[in-house]
mmCIF file of C-alpha atoms and ligand atoms in Angstrom:
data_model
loop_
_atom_site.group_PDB
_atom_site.id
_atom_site.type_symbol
_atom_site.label_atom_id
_atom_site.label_comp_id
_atom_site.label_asym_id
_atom_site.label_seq_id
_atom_site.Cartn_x
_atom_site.Cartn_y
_atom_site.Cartn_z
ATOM 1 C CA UNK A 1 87.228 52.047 143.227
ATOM 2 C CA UNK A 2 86.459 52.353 147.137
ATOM 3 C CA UNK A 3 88.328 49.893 148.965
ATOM 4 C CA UNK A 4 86.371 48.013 151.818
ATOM 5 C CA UNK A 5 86.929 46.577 154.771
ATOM 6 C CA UNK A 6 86.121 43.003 155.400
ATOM 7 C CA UNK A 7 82.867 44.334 157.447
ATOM 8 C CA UNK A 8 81.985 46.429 154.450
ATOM 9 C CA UNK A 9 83.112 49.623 155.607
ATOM 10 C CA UNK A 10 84.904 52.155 153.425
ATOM 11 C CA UNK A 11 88.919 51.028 154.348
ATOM 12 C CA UNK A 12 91.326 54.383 154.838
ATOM 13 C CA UNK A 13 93.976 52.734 152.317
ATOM 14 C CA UNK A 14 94.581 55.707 149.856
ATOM 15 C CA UNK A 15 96.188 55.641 146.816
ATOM 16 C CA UNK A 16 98.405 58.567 145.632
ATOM 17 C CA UNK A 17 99.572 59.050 141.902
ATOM 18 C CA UNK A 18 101.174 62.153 140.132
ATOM 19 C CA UNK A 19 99.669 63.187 136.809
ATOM 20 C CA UNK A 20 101.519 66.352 134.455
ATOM 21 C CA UNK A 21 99.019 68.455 133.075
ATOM 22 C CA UNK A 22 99.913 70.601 129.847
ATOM 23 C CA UNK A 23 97.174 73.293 129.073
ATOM 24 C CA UNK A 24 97.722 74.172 125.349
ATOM 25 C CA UNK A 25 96.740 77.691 124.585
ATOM 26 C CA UNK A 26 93.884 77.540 122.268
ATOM 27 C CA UNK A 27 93.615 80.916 120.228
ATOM 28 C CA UNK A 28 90.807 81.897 122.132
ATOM 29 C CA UNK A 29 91.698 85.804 122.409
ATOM 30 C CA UNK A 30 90.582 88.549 120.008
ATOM 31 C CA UNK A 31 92.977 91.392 119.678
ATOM 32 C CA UNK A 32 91.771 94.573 121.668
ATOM 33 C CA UNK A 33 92.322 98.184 122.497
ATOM 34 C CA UNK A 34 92.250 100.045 125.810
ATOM 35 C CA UNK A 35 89.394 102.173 124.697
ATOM 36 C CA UNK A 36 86.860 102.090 122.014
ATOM 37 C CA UNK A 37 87.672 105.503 120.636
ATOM 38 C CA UNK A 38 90.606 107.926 120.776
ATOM 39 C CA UNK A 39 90.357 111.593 120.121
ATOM 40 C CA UNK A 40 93.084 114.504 119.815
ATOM 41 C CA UNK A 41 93.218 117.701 119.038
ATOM 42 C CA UNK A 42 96.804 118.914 117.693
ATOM 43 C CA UNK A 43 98.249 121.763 116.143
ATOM 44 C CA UNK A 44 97.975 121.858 112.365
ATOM 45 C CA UNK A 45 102.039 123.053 112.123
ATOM 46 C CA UNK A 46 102.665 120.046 113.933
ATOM 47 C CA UNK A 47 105.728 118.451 112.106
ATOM 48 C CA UNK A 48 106.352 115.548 110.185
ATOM 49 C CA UNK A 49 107.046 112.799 112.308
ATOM 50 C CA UNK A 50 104.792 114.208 115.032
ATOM 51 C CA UNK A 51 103.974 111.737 117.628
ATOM 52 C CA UNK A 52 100.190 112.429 118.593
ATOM 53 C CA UNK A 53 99.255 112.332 122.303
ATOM 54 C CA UNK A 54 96.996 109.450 121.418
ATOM 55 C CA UNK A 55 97.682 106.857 124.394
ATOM 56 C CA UNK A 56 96.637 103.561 122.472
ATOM 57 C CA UNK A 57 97.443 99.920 123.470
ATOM 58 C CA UNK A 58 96.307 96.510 121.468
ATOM 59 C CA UNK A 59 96.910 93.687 123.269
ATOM 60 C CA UNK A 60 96.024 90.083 122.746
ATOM 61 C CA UNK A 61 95.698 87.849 125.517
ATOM 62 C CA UNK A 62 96.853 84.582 123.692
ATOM 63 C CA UNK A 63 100.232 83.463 123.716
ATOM 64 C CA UNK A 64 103.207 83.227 121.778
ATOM 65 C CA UNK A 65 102.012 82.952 117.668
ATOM 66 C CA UNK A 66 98.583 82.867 118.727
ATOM 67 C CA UNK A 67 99.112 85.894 119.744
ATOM 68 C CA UNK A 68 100.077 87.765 116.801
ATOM 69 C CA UNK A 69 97.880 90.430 114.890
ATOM 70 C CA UNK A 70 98.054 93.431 112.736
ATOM 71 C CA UNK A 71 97.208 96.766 113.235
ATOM 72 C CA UNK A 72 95.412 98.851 110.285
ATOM 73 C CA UNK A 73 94.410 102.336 110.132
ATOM 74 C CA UNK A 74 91.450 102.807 107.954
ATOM 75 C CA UNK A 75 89.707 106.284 106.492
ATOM 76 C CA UNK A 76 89.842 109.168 103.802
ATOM 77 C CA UNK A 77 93.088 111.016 104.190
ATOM 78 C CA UNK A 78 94.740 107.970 106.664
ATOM 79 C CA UNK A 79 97.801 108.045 104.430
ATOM 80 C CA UNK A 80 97.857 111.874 106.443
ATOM 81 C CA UNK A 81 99.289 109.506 109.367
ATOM 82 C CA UNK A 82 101.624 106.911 109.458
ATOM 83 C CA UNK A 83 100.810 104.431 112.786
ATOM 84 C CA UNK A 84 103.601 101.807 113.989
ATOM 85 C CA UNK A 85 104.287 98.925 115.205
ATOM 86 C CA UNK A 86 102.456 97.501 112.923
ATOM 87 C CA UNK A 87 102.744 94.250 113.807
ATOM 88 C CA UNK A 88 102.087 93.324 117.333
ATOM 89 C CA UNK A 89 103.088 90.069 119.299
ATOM 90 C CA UNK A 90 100.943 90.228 122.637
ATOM 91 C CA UNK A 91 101.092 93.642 124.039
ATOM 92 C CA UNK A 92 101.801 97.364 122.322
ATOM 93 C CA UNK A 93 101.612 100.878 122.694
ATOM 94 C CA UNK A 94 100.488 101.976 119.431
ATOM 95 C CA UNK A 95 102.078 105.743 118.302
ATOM 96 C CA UNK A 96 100.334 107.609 115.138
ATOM 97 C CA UNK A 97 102.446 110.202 113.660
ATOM 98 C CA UNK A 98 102.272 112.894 111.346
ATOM 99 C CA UNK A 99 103.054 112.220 107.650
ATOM 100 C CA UNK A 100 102.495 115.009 105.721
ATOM 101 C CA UNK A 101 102.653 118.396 106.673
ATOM 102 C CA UNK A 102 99.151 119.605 107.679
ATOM 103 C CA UNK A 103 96.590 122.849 106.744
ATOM 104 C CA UNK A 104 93.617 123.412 108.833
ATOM 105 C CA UNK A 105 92.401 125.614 105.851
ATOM 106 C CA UNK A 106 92.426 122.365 103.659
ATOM 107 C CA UNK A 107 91.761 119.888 106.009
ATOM 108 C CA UNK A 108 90.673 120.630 109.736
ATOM 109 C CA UNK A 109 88.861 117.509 110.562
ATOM 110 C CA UNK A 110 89.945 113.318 110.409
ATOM 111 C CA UNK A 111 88.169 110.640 111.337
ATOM 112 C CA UNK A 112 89.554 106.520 111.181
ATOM 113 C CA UNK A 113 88.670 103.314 112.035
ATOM 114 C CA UNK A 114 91.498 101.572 113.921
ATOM 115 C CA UNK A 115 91.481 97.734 113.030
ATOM 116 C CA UNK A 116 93.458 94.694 115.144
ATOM 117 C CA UNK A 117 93.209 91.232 112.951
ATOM 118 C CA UNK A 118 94.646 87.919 113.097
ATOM 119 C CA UNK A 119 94.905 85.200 110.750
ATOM 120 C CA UNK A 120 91.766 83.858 112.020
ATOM 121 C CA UNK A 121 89.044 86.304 109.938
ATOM 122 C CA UNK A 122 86.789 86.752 112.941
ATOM 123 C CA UNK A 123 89.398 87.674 115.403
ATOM 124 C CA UNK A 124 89.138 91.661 114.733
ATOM 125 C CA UNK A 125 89.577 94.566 117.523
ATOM 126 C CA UNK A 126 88.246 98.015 116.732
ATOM 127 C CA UNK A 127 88.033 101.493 117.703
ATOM 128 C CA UNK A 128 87.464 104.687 116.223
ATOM 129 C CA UNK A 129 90.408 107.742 116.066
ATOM 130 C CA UNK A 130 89.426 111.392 115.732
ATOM 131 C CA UNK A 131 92.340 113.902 114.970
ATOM 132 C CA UNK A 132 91.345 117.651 115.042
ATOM 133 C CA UNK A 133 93.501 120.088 113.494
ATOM 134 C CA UNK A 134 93.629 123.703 115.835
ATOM 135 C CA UNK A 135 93.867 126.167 113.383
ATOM 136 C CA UNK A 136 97.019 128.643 113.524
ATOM 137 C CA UNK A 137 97.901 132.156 112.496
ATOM 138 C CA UNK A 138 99.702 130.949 109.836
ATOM 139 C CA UNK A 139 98.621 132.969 106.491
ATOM 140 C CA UNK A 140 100.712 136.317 106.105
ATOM 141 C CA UNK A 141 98.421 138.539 104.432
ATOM 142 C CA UNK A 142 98.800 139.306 100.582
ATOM 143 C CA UNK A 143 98.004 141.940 98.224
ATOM 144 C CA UNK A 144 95.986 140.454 95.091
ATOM 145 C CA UNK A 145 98.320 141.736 92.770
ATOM 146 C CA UNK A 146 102.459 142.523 92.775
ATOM 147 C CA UNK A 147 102.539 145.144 91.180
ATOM 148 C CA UNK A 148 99.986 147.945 90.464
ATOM 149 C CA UNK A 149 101.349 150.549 88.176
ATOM 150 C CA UNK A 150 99.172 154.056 88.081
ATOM 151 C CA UNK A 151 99.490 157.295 85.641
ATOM 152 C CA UNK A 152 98.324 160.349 87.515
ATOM 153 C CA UNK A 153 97.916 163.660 85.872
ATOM 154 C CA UNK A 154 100.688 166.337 87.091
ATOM 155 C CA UNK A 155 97.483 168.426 88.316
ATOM 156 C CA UNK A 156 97.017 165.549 90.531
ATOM 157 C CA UNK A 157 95.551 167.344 94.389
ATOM 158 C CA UNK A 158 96.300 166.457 97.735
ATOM 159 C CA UNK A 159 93.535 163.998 98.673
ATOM 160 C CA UNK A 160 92.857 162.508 95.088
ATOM 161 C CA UNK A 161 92.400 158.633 95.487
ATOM 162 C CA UNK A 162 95.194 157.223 93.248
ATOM 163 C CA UNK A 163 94.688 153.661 93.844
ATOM 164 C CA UNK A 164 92.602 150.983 95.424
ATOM 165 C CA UNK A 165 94.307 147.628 96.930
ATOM 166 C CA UNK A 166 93.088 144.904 98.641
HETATM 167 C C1 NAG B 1 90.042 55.186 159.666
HETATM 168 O O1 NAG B 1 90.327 56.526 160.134
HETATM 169 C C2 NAG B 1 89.430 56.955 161.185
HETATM 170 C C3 NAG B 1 89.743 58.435 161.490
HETATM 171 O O2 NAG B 1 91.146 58.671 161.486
HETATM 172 C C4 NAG B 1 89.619 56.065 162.385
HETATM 173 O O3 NAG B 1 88.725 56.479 163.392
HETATM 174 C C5 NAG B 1 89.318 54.632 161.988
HETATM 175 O O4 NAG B 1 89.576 53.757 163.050
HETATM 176 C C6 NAG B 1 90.178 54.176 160.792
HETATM 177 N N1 NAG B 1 89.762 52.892 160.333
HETATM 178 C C7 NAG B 1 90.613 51.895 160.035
HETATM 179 C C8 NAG B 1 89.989 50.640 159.543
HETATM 180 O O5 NAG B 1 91.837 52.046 160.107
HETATM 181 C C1 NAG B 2 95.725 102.689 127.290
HETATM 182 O O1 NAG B 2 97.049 102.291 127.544
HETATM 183 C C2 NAG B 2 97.981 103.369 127.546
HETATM 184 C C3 NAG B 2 99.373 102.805 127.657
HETATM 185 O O2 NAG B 2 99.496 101.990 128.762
HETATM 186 C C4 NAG B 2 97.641 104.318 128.670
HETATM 187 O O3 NAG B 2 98.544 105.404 128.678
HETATM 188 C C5 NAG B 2 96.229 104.832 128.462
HETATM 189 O O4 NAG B 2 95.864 105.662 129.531
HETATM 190 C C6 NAG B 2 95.269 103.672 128.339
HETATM 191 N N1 NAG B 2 93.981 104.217 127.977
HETATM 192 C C7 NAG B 2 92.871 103.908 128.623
HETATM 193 C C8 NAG B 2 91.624 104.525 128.122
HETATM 194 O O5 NAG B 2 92.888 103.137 129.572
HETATM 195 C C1 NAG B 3 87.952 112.543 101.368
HETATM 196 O O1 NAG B 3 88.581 113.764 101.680
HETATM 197 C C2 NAG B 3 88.625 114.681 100.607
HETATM 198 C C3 NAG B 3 89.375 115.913 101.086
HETATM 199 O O2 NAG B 3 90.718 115.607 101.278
HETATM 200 C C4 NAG B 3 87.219 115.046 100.185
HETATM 201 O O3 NAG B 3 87.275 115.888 99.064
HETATM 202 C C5 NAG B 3 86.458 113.781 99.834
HETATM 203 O O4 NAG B 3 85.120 114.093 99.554
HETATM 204 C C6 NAG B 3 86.512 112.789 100.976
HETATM 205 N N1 NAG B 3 85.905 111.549 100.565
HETATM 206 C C7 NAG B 3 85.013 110.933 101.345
HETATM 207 C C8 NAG B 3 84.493 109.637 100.807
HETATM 208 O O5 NAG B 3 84.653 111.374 102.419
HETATM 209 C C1 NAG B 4 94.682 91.914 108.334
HETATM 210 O O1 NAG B 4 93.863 92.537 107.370
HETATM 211 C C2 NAG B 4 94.590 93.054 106.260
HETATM 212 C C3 NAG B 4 93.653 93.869 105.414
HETATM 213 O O2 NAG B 4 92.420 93.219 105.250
HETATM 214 C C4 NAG B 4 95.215 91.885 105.509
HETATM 215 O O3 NAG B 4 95.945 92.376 104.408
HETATM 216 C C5 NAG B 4 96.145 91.162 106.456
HETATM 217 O O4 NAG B 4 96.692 90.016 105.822
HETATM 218 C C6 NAG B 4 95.424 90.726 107.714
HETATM 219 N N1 NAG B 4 96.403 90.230 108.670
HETATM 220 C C7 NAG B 4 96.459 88.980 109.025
HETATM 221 C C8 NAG B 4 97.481 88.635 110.050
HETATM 222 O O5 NAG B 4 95.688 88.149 108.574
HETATM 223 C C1 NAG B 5 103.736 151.291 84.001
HETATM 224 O O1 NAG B 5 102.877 151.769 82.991
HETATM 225 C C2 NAG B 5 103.510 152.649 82.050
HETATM 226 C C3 NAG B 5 102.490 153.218 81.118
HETATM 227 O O2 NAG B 5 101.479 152.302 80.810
HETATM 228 C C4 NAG B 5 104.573 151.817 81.326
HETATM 229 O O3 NAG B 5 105.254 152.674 80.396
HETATM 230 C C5 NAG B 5 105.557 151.301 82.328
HETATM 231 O O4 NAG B 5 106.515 150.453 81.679
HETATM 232 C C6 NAG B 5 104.868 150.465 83.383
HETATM 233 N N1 NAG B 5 105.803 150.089 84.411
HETATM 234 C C7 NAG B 5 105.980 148.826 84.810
HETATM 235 C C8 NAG B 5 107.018 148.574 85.863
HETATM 236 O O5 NAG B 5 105.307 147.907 84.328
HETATM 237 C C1 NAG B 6 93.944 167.760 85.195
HETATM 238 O O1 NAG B 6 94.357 167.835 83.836
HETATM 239 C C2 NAG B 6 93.596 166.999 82.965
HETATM 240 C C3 NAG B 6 94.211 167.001 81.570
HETATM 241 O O2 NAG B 6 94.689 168.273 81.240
HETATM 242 C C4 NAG B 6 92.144 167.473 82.962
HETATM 243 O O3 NAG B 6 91.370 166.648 82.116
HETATM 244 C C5 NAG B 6 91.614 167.387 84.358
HETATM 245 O O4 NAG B 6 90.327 167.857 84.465
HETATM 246 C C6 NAG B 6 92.499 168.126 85.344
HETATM 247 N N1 NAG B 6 92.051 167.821 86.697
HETATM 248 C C7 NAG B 6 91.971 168.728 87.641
HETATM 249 C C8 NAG B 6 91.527 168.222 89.016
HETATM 250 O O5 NAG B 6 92.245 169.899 87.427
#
C-alpha cells in the first residue's frame, strides 16, 4: 500500500524486492516452411541420389521437445523421391533427392503436398512441391525388327526396291 506521511501526503519510503520469473514455453508454434510452394525443373537423367535445387526450410519456433515435428511428403509417385531429415528439432534445411531413376517419356510431371506435424493433431505446416522432368535426347533410334531376311530373284535390276524398314 502507499505509505503516508503524518499530514497525509504520499511519504517517498520505497520498498524494493527481487522476484525470478521463469516463462515456460507453452507449445504455441506450428511447424512452418519458408514458402508455400516449391517448384523445380530437373533433368530426367538426373541420378539416383540427386539432390534437387529445392531450397526448403521447416522450422518451429517452440523450444526444445516442443519443438519437434515430422516432415511427410505426400502424392502419386512420392516414393519417386526420398526427402530427409525427416525428423526435425527446431530448424532444417529440408533436401529431396532422387530415388529411382527417372523417364520423361513415362513420367514428365510430379506434383506433392509437403506436410510438417507434431504430436499435437492441429499443429500441421504445408506447402505444395512441383518437380518437372526436362526431357533429354535419350532414345537411340531402333529398327522394328532385327533381322529382315529378303529372297530376290537373280534378274533382280538396279533400282528394284528390295526392302522397306522403319
Ligand atoms: C519527497 O521527494 C521530493 C522530491 O525529491 C521532495 O521535494 C520532498 O521534500 C520529499 N518529501 C519527503 C517527506 O521527504
Ligand atoms: C528458405 O530457406 C532456404 C535455406 O535457408 C533458403 O535458401 C531459401 O532461399 C529460403 N526460401 C525462401 C522462399 O525464402
Ligand atoms: C498416379 O500416377 C500413375 C502414373 O505413374 C497414373 O497412372 C495414375 O493414374 C496416377 N494416379 C492418380 C490418382 O493420379
Ligand atoms: C505425423 O503424421 C504421420 C502421418 O499421419 C504420423 O504417422 C506421425 O505419427 C505424425 N507425427 C507425429 C510426431 O505425430
Ligand atoms: C532367310 O530365309 C531363307 C529362306 O526363307 C532361309 O533359308 C534362311 O535360313 C533365312 N535366314 C535367316 C538368317 O533366318
Ligand atoms: C525375274 O524372273 C522371275 C522368275 O523367272 C519372273 O517372274 C520375273 O518377271 C522376272 N523379273 C524381271 C524384272 O525380269
Amino acid at each position: 500500500g502507499l505509505e503516508l506521511n503524518e499530514d497525509g501526503t504520499p511519504s517517498n519510503a520505497s520498498v524494493t524486492t527481487r522476484f525470478n520469473i521463469l516463462v515456460i514455453d507453452l507449445n504455441d508454434n506450428v511447424p512452418e516452411f519458408n514458402s508455400s510452394e516449391y517448384v523445380v525443373s530437373i533433368t530426367e537423367l538426373a541420378q539416383v541420389g540427386f539432390a534437387l535445387p529445392l531450397f526448403i526450410q521447416a522450422q518451429d519456433k517452440d523450444e526444445g521437445t516442443n519443438s519437434m515435428f515430422e516432415i511427410n511428403l505426400v502424392g502419386n509417385n512420392s516414393n519417386h523421391f526420398i526427402i530427409s531429415p525427416t525428423s526435425v528439432q527446431g530448424k532444417a534445411d529440408i533436401r529431396v533427392r532422387v530415388a529411382v531413376p527417372l523417364d520423361f517419356e513415362v513420367l514428365s510431371h510430379y506434383e506433392f503436398s509437403l506436410f510438417a506435424n507434431e504430436t499435437a493433431s492441429d499443429h500441421v505446416g504445408f506447402a505444395t512441391v512441383r518437380i518437372d522432368l526436362i526431357n533429354e535426347n535419350d532414345n537411340r533410334p531402333i529398327f522394328s525388327q532385327l533381322l529382315y531376311n529378303v529372297s530376290l530373284f537373280e534378274n533382280a535390276t538396279v533400282g528394284m526396291t528390295v526392302l522397306s524398314v522403319s
